[in-house]
Coordinates of C-alpha atoms in Angstrom, one line a residue:
M25 CA 145.7 160.5 123.4
C26 CA 145.7 162.9 120.5
I27 CA 142.6 165.1 120.8
L28 CA 141.9 164.5 117.1
Y29 CA 142.0 160.8 117.7
K30 CA 139.7 161.2 120.7
V31 CA 137.2 163.3 118.6
L32 CA 137.3 160.8 115.8
G33 CA 136.9 158.0 118.3
E34 CA 133.6 159.4 119.5
R35 CA 132.2 159.3 115.9
M36 CA 134.1 156.5 114.2
S37 CA 137.2 154.4 114.4
V38 CA 140.4 155.9 113.1
E39 CA 140.8 152.6 111.3
F40 CA 137.9 153.7 109.1
I41 CA 140.2 156.3 107.5
R42 CA 143.0 153.8 107.3
R43 CA 140.6 151.4 105.5
L44 CA 139.7 154.1 103.0
I45 CA 143.4 154.8 102.4
D46 CA 144.0 151.1 101.7
E47 CA 140.9 150.8 99.5
Y48 CA 141.8 153.8 97.3
S49 CA 145.5 153.0 97.2
R50 CA 144.6 149.9 95.1
E51 CA 143.2 152.3 92.4
V52 CA 145.9 155.1 92.6
D53 CA 149.6 155.4 93.1
F54 CA 149.6 157.3 96.4
V55 CA 147.2 158.5 99.0
D56 CA 147.8 160.9 102.0
V57 CA 145.4 162.4 104.5
R58 CA 146.0 165.4 106.7
L59 CA 143.7 166.0 109.7
Q60 CA 143.9 169.2 111.8
R61 CA 142.2 170.6 114.8
N62 CA 142.7 174.3 115.9
R63 CA 141.6 176.3 118.9
G64 CA 142.7 179.8 120.0
L65 CA 142.0 183.2 121.4
I66 CA 142.6 186.7 120.1
L67 CA 142.4 189.8 122.3
G68 CA 143.1 193.3 121.0
T69 CA 143.2 196.8 122.5
E70 CA 143.0 200.3 121.0
N71 CA 143.9 203.4 122.9
G72 CA 143.6 201.8 126.3
S73 CA 140.4 199.9 125.8
L74 CA 139.6 196.3 124.9
R75 CA 138.3 196.3 121.3
R76 CA 138.5 192.7 120.2
V77 CA 137.7 189.4 121.7
Q78 CA 137.6 186.4 119.4
S79 CA 137.8 182.7 120.2
F80 CA 138.1 180.2 117.4
A81 CA 138.0 176.4 116.9
G82 CA 137.9 174.2 113.9
E83 CA 138.7 170.8 112.6
G84 CA 138.9 169.1 109.2
L85 CA 140.5 166.6 106.9
G86 CA 142.2 166.9 103.5
I87 CA 143.0 164.1 101.0
R88 CA 145.4 163.8 98.1
L89 CA 145.3 161.0 95.6
L90 CA 148.1 160.7 93.0
K91 CA 147.5 158.7 89.8
D92 CA 149.5 158.8 86.6
G93 CA 151.3 161.9 87.7
C94 CA 148.2 164.0 88.6
W95 CA 146.6 165.0 91.9
G96 CA 143.0 164.6 92.9
I97 CA 142.1 166.5 96.1
G98 CA 139.2 166.6 98.5
S99 CA 138.5 168.0 102.0
T100 CA 135.8 168.3 104.6
D101 CA 135.3 170.1 107.8
I102 CA 132.8 167.6 109.0
L103 CA 134.5 164.5 110.5
D104 CA 131.9 161.8 110.2
K105 CA 131.9 158.8 107.9
S106 CA 129.6 160.1 105.3
S107 CA 131.5 163.4 104.8
I108 CA 134.9 161.7 104.8
E109 CA 133.7 159.1 102.3
G110 CA 132.4 162.0 100.1
A111 CA 135.8 163.8 100.2
F112 CA 137.5 160.6 99.1
K113 CA 135.0 160.2 96.2
R114 CA 135.5 163.7 95.0
A115 CA 139.3 163.4 95.0
F116 CA 139.0 160.1 93.2
S117 CA 136.7 161.5 90.5
M118 CA 139.0 164.5 90.0
V119 CA 142.2 162.4 89.7
N120 CA 140.6 160.1 87.1
V121 CA 139.5 163.1 84.9
L122 CA 142.9 164.8 85.2
A123 CA 144.9 161.7 84.6
S124 CA 143.1 161.1 81.3
R125 CA 143.7 164.6 80.1
S126 CA 146.7 166.3 81.7
P127 CA 150.1 166.2 79.9
S128 CA 151.8 167.1 83.2
K129 CA 153.2 164.1 85.0
L130 CA 154.6 164.5 88.4
A131 CA 156.2 162.1 90.9
L132 CA 157.3 162.0 94.5
S133 CA 160.8 161.5 95.8
E134 CA 161.4 158.4 97.8
E135 CA 161.6 159.2 101.5
K136 CA 161.9 157.3 104.8
I137 CA 158.5 156.6 106.3
Y138 CA 157.8 157.6 110.0
E139 CA 155.4 156.8 112.8
D140 CA 155.8 159.3 115.5
V141 CA 154.1 161.5 118.1
C142 CA 155.7 164.9 118.8
E143 CA 154.8 168.0 120.8
Y144 CA 156.2 171.2 122.1
K145 CA 156.2 171.0 125.9
V146 CA 154.6 174.0 127.7
K147 CA 155.2 175.1 131.3
V148 CA 152.0 177.0 131.6
P149 CA 149.0 175.8 129.4
F150 CA 146.8 178.6 128.1
E151 CA 143.8 177.1 129.9
N152 CA 145.5 177.6 133.2
V153 CA 145.4 181.4 132.9
S154 CA 142.1 183.2 133.2
F155 CA 140.6 185.4 130.5
E156 CA 140.6 188.3 133.0
E157 CA 144.4 188.0 133.6
K158 CA 145.1 188.0 129.8
K159 CA 142.7 190.9 129.3
D160 CA 144.2 192.9 132.2
L161 CA 147.7 192.4 130.9
I162 CA 147.1 193.9 127.4
V163 CA 144.8 196.7 128.6
T164 CA 147.4 197.7 131.3
S165 CA 150.3 197.6 128.8
D166 CA 148.3 199.6 126.3
R167 CA 147.7 202.3 129.0
E168 CA 151.4 202.3 129.9
M169 CA 152.2 203.2 126.3
R170 CA 149.7 206.1 126.4
K171 CA 151.0 207.3 129.8
T172 CA 154.6 207.5 128.4
D173 CA 154.0 210.8 126.7
A174 CA 151.0 213.0 125.8
R175 CA 152.1 212.9 122.2
I176 CA 151.2 209.2 121.9
V177 CA 147.9 209.5 120.0
G178 CA 147.5 205.8 119.0
S179 CA 148.3 202.6 121.0
Y180 CA 147.5 199.0 120.1
V181 CA 148.2 195.7 121.8
N182 CA 147.3 192.3 120.4
Y183 CA 147.4 188.9 122.2
I184 CA 147.1 185.7 120.3
E185 CA 147.2 182.1 121.5
M186 CA 146.8 179.0 119.4
F187 CA 146.9 175.3 119.8
I188 CA 147.1 173.1 116.7
E189 CA 147.0 169.3 116.4
K190 CA 147.9 167.7 113.1
V191 CA 147.8 164.1 112.0
Y192 CA 149.4 162.8 108.8
L193 CA 148.6 159.4 107.4
S194 CA 149.7 157.9 104.0
S195 CA 149.4 154.8 101.9
E196 CA 153.1 154.3 102.5
G197 CA 152.5 153.8 106.2
A198 CA 153.2 157.2 107.7
N199 CA 151.3 157.9 111.0
I200 CA 152.5 161.2 112.5
I201 CA 150.9 163.3 115.2
Q202 CA 152.2 166.8 116.0
R203 CA 150.9 169.2 118.8
I204 CA 152.0 172.8 118.4
P205 CA 151.1 175.7 120.7
S206 CA 151.9 179.3 119.8
V207 CA 151.6 182.7 121.6
F208 CA 152.2 186.3 120.5
L209 CA 152.2 189.8 121.9
M210 CA 152.2 192.7 119.4
F211 CA 152.6 196.3 120.3
Q212 CA 152.3 199.5 118.2
A213 CA 152.5 203.1 119.2
I214 CA 151.7 206.2 117.1
A215 CA 153.1 209.6 118.0
R216 CA 152.1 213.0 116.7
E217 CA 153.5 216.5 117.0
G218 CA 151.7 219.0 114.7
V219 CA 151.6 217.4 111.3
N220 CA 154.5 215.1 112.1
L221 CA 153.2 211.5 112.6
Q222 CA 155.6 208.6 113.5
S223 CA 155.1 205.1 114.7
Y224 CA 157.0 202.1 116.1
F225 CA 156.0 198.5 116.8
D226 CA 157.4 195.3 118.4
I227 CA 156.4 191.6 118.6
I228 CA 157.4 188.6 120.7
G229 CA 156.2 185.0 120.4
G230 CA 156.7 181.5 119.1
H231 CA 155.9 177.9 119.9
Y232 CA 155.3 178.4 123.7
G233 CA 152.6 178.2 126.3
Y234 CA 151.7 181.2 128.4
E235 CA 155.1 181.0 130.1
K236 CA 156.5 183.1 127.3
V237 CA 154.3 186.0 128.4
E238 CA 155.1 185.5 132.1
E239 CA 158.9 185.4 131.4
T240 CA 158.8 188.6 129.4
D241 CA 158.9 192.1 130.8
V242 CA 155.7 193.1 128.9
M243 CA 155.5 196.6 130.4
K244 CA 159.1 197.4 129.5
I245 CA 158.4 196.4 125.9
A246 CA 155.3 198.6 125.8
I247 CA 157.1 201.6 127.2
D248 CA 160.1 201.1 124.9
T249 CA 157.7 200.9 121.9
A250 CA 156.1 204.2 122.9
R251 CA 159.4 205.9 123.6
K252 CA 160.8 204.9 120.2
A253 CA 157.8 206.4 118.5
I254 CA 158.3 209.6 120.4
E255 CA 162.0 209.7 119.5
M256 CA 161.1 209.5 115.8
L257 CA 159.4 212.9 116.1
K258 CA 162.9 214.4 116.2
A259 CA 164.3 212.3 113.4
E260 CA 165.9 214.1 110.5
T261 CA 166.3 213.4 106.8
I262 CA 169.5 213.2 104.8
K263 CA 170.5 213.4 101.2
G264 CA 170.5 210.0 99.6
G265 CA 173.1 208.3 97.5
E266 CA 175.3 205.2 97.5
M267 CA 177.0 204.5 100.8
V268 CA 177.8 201.9 103.5
V269 CA 174.7 200.3 105.0
V270 CA 174.5 198.3 108.3
M271 CA 171.3 196.3 108.6
D272 CA 169.9 195.2 112.0
G273 CA 168.8 191.6 112.4
R274 CA 165.3 192.3 111.3
V275 CA 166.2 193.9 108.1
T276 CA 168.8 191.2 107.5
G277 CA 166.0 188.7 108.0
T278 CA 163.8 190.4 105.5
F279 CA 166.5 190.1 102.9
A280 CA 167.2 186.5 103.8
H281 CA 163.5 185.6 103.5
E282 CA 161.9 187.8 100.9
V283 CA 164.5 187.9 98.2
F284 CA 167.0 185.0 98.8
G285 CA 164.6 182.6 100.5
H286 CA 161.8 182.8 98.0
A287 CA 164.3 182.5 95.2
A288 CA 165.7 179.3 96.8
E289 CA 162.3 177.6 96.8
A290 CA 162.6 174.9 94.1
D291 CA 159.2 175.4 92.6
N292 CA 160.1 179.0 91.9
V293 CA 163.4 177.8 90.4
L294 CA 161.7 175.2 88.2
G295 CA 159.1 177.8 87.2
A296 CA 161.7 180.3 86.0
K297 CA 160.8 182.7 88.9
S298 CA 164.2 182.8 90.6
F299 CA 167.4 184.7 90.1
L300 CA 169.2 181.7 91.7
S301 CA 168.3 179.3 88.8
G302 CA 171.4 177.5 87.6
L303 CA 173.7 178.8 90.2
I304 CA 174.2 175.7 92.5
G305 CA 177.9 175.4 93.3
K306 CA 178.6 178.9 92.2
K307 CA 180.2 181.7 94.3
I308 CA 177.5 184.4 94.5
G309 CA 178.4 186.1 97.8
S310 CA 181.3 187.1 99.9
D311 CA 183.2 184.7 102.1
V312 CA 181.6 186.0 105.3
I313 CA 177.9 185.4 104.5
S314 CA 175.9 182.2 104.9
I315 CA 172.1 181.8 104.8
V316 CA 170.2 179.0 106.5
D317 CA 166.7 177.6 106.5
D318 CA 166.3 175.6 109.8
A319 CA 162.9 174.1 110.8
T320 CA 164.5 172.6 113.9
V321 CA 165.2 175.9 115.9
P322 CA 163.7 175.2 119.3
N323 CA 160.3 177.0 119.8
A324 CA 160.8 179.3 116.8
Y325 CA 157.5 180.1 115.1
G326 CA 158.5 178.6 111.8
S327 CA 159.6 175.3 113.3
Y328 CA 157.9 171.9 113.1
F329 CA 158.7 168.3 113.6
Y330 CA 157.6 167.0 110.2
D331 CA 156.4 168.9 107.1
D332 CA 152.9 168.3 105.6
E333 CA 154.2 165.4 103.5
G334 CA 155.6 163.5 106.5
V335 CA 159.3 164.5 105.9
P336 CA 161.3 165.4 109.0
A337 CA 162.2 169.0 109.7
Q338 CA 165.8 169.8 108.7
R339 CA 168.5 172.4 108.9
K340 CA 169.6 173.5 105.4
V341 CA 172.6 175.6 104.7
L342 CA 171.6 177.3 101.4
L343 CA 174.4 179.7 101.0
D344 CA 177.7 178.6 102.5
K345 CA 180.4 181.3 102.8
G346 CA 179.1 182.8 99.6
I347 CA 178.6 179.5 97.7
L348 CA 175.0 178.4 96.7
R349 CA 174.7 174.9 98.0
G350 CA 171.1 174.0 97.3
Y351 CA 167.4 174.8 97.1
L352 CA 164.4 174.1 99.3
H353 CA 162.2 171.1 98.2
N354 CA 159.0 169.2 98.8
R355 CA 158.6 165.7 97.4
E356 CA 157.5 166.9 94.0
T357 CA 160.3 169.3 93.3
A358 CA 162.8 166.9 94.8
A359 CA 161.7 164.1 92.4
K360 CA 162.0 166.5 89.4
I361 CA 165.6 167.4 90.2
G362 CA 166.6 164.0 91.5
V363 CA 167.3 164.8 95.2
K364 CA 165.7 164.2 98.5
S365 CA 163.0 166.5 100.0
T366 CA 164.4 169.0 102.4
G367 CA 161.2 168.8 104.5
N368 CA 159.8 172.1 103.2
G369 CA 156.4 170.9 101.9
R370 CA 154.0 173.0 103.8
A371 CA 150.3 173.9 103.6
Q372 CA 148.2 176.6 105.4
D373 CA 145.8 173.9 106.6
Y374 CA 144.3 170.6 105.7
A375 CA 142.3 172.0 102.8
R376 CA 145.1 173.9 101.1
R377 CA 147.8 173.0 98.6
V378 CA 151.2 171.8 99.7
Y379 CA 153.8 174.3 98.4
V380 CA 157.6 174.5 98.9
R381 CA 157.8 176.9 101.8
M382 CA 160.5 178.3 104.1
S383 CA 160.6 177.7 107.8
N384 CA 163.1 179.8 109.9
T385 CA 165.3 181.6 107.4
F386 CA 168.2 183.7 108.6
V387 CA 171.7 184.8 108.0
A388 CA 174.1 182.8 110.1
P389 CA 176.0 184.7 112.8
G390 CA 179.6 185.8 112.1
D391 CA 182.6 187.0 114.1
W392 CA 182.1 190.8 114.3
S393 CA 180.9 192.7 117.4
F394 CA 178.4 195.5 116.7
E395 CA 180.9 198.1 118.0
E396 CA 183.6 196.9 115.5
M397 CA 181.1 196.9 112.7
I398 CA 180.0 200.5 113.3
G399 CA 183.5 201.7 114.3
D400 CA 184.8 201.0 110.8
V401 CA 182.2 203.1 109.0
N402 CA 183.3 206.6 108.0
Y403 CA 179.9 207.6 106.5
G404 CA 176.8 205.4 106.2
V405 CA 173.5 204.5 107.8
Y406 CA 172.3 201.9 110.3
V407 CA 168.8 200.7 109.5
E408 CA 166.4 199.2 112.1
G409 CA 163.3 197.2 111.4
V410 CA 161.1 197.1 108.3
A411 CA 158.1 199.4 107.7
G412 CA 157.5 198.2 104.1
G413 CA 159.3 197.8 100.8
M414 CA 159.6 195.7 97.6
E415 CA 161.1 192.3 97.1
D416 CA 161.7 190.6 93.7
P417 CA 162.9 187.0 93.9
V418 CA 162.6 186.8 90.1
G419 CA 165.0 189.6 89.2
G420 CA 166.7 189.8 92.6
G421 CA 165.7 193.4 93.4
F422 CA 165.5 194.5 97.1
Q423 CA 164.1 197.7 98.5
V424 CA 163.2 198.2 102.2
N425 CA 161.7 201.2 104.0
A426 CA 163.3 201.2 107.5
L427 CA 161.3 201.6 110.6
R428 CA 164.0 203.9 111.7
A429 CA 167.7 204.6 111.0
W430 CA 170.8 206.3 112.2
L431 CA 173.4 208.3 110.4
I432 CA 176.9 206.9 111.0
E433 CA 179.8 209.4 110.8
K434 CA 183.4 208.4 111.7
G435 CA 182.3 205.4 113.6
E436 CA 179.6 207.0 115.7
F437 CA 175.8 207.5 115.5
T438 CA 175.2 211.2 114.9
K439 CA 171.6 211.6 113.8
L440 CA 168.3 209.7 114.1
L441 CA 166.8 209.4 110.7
K442 CA 163.3 208.9 109.3
A443 CA 161.9 207.9 105.9
V444 CA 165.0 206.0 104.9
S445 CA 164.9 203.4 102.2
I446 CA 167.7 201.1 101.1
S447 CA 167.9 199.2 97.8
G448 CA 170.1 197.1 95.6
R449 CA 170.3 193.9 93.6
A450 CA 170.6 190.7 95.7
L451 CA 173.7 189.4 94.0
D452 CA 175.4 192.8 94.5
I453 CA 174.4 192.9 98.1
L454 CA 175.7 189.4 98.8
K455 CA 179.0 190.2 97.2
N456 CA 179.4 193.4 99.1
V457 CA 178.7 192.1 102.6
D458 CA 182.0 192.6 104.4
A459 CA 181.1 192.1 108.1
V460 CA 178.5 189.8 109.8
G461 CA 177.7 190.3 113.5
K462 CA 177.6 187.7 116.4
E463 CA 174.2 188.4 117.9
L464 CA 171.3 186.6 116.2
T465 CA 167.8 188.2 116.2
L466 CA 164.8 186.1 115.2
E467 CA 161.4 187.6 114.6
P468 CA 158.1 185.6 114.1
G469 CA 155.8 186.3 111.2
S470 CA 153.7 184.8 108.4
C471 CA 154.4 184.2 104.8
G472 CA 152.0 184.1 101.9
K473 CA 152.3 182.2 98.6
G474 CA 150.2 181.1 95.7
Y475 CA 147.1 182.7 94.1
A476 CA 145.1 182.5 97.3
G477 CA 148.0 183.9 99.4
D478 CA 148.2 180.8 101.5
M479 CA 149.9 181.7 104.8
V480 CA 152.2 179.6 106.9
P481 CA 154.1 180.6 110.1
V482 CA 157.8 181.5 109.6
T483 CA 160.7 183.2 111.4
T484 CA 163.1 185.6 109.8
G485 CA 166.3 187.1 111.1
G486 CA 170.0 187.2 111.4
P487 CA 172.8 189.3 113.0
P488 CA 173.6 192.8 111.9
I489 CA 175.4 192.8 108.6
R490 CA 177.4 195.5 106.8
V491 CA 177.2 196.1 103.1
R492 CA 180.0 198.1 101.5
K493 CA 177.6 200.0 99.2
M494 CA 173.8 200.3 98.7
V495 CA 171.6 203.0 97.5
V496 CA 170.1 205.0 100.3
G497 CA 167.0 207.2 99.6
L498 CA 163.9 208.6 101.1
A499 CA 160.9 206.3 101.6
R500 CA 157.7 207.5 100.1

């Protein structure tokens, strides 16, 4: 039985919520309810010592009522009859006021309605592993980073586990339960030599139980993180200019998500906030590049079974061999454009707004080996990881500060580089991609949107890609 259903069953019948949905649906055009229950643990170290221990748990319910093209919303984090009734009343009062005054009239796309129970199976539940074992793992890996070299002056490891249960109910008859575990390990090392300060970080994780940690060589990642920070102390700088750039999968993913992906969100397109507006069916990139948003990737952090409007997760090829094929939609934007939702209606939690949001967004793998891609470069740079930058989905600008980089001369890496930035216009970058690698890298993360910066889990990535020309400069 779903834990949320069990909790509700101790206080009331789940049918009580169904009766409220039925009652209010006689007065409005549409009703949906999102229930959510979270629990988790965060552990953090700093310089070899445990510095953070935080457990968390919460539950709540959010309501949307649609009437005459306007939303009324309500929520409560107290799951008893009185509080839930109050949330419905607040939503109903809001929608009546807005429907009488608002000139904006929205609708929802017609979608197939589902009743389903879905979960990510885990091999090792979090509760089967003691607090002491988790603590010892991160403290030991932190100390391994520090032991790597005396020049490591800062070391940090964070462990995060979460378990989320979500229930979606609607006046159309939807009844969907999803159970989603997640686990992460994050490492950062800071190296110093005189006034020269350099850092490196790494992260693993996704929709797994503790088995993801047990199957990973945690100590190797910790030591590699420290060693790469130390290596950066010897990194050099180069004169900037326009040259060939090869991006690793993490930088490729940043481009796919931050510039192209946000520009492909249909609410941004409809709001005149996208450089992709009006380009469906147009050739905007080279023949070798395709970009995908796929919420069905097994165990990826941005994956789910159904979005927060009860629409199934889907794989969407947004850019197909350089041709823009479509945008990402929730039910609102799909209705405005006259298409079906792509299953990208997502909210941070039960009390937050449903926006059009990405899931796992990446450049699709190509045919090139890494050696072939580098071997063809007479002079250029290879950039690894993202330490910061600027993305502009409205104008299509892209600028990234690399975590580290290599100078390529006559097909070989010759110098490790620091403080490298790359920049260009998205449409120029897409047209200048002339090689796409075979090996796909996916990296978990979070994405913010809206005035409140609502966060949802996402994955970014891709294979290495080569761009014939970009501007290379010094990061500040």
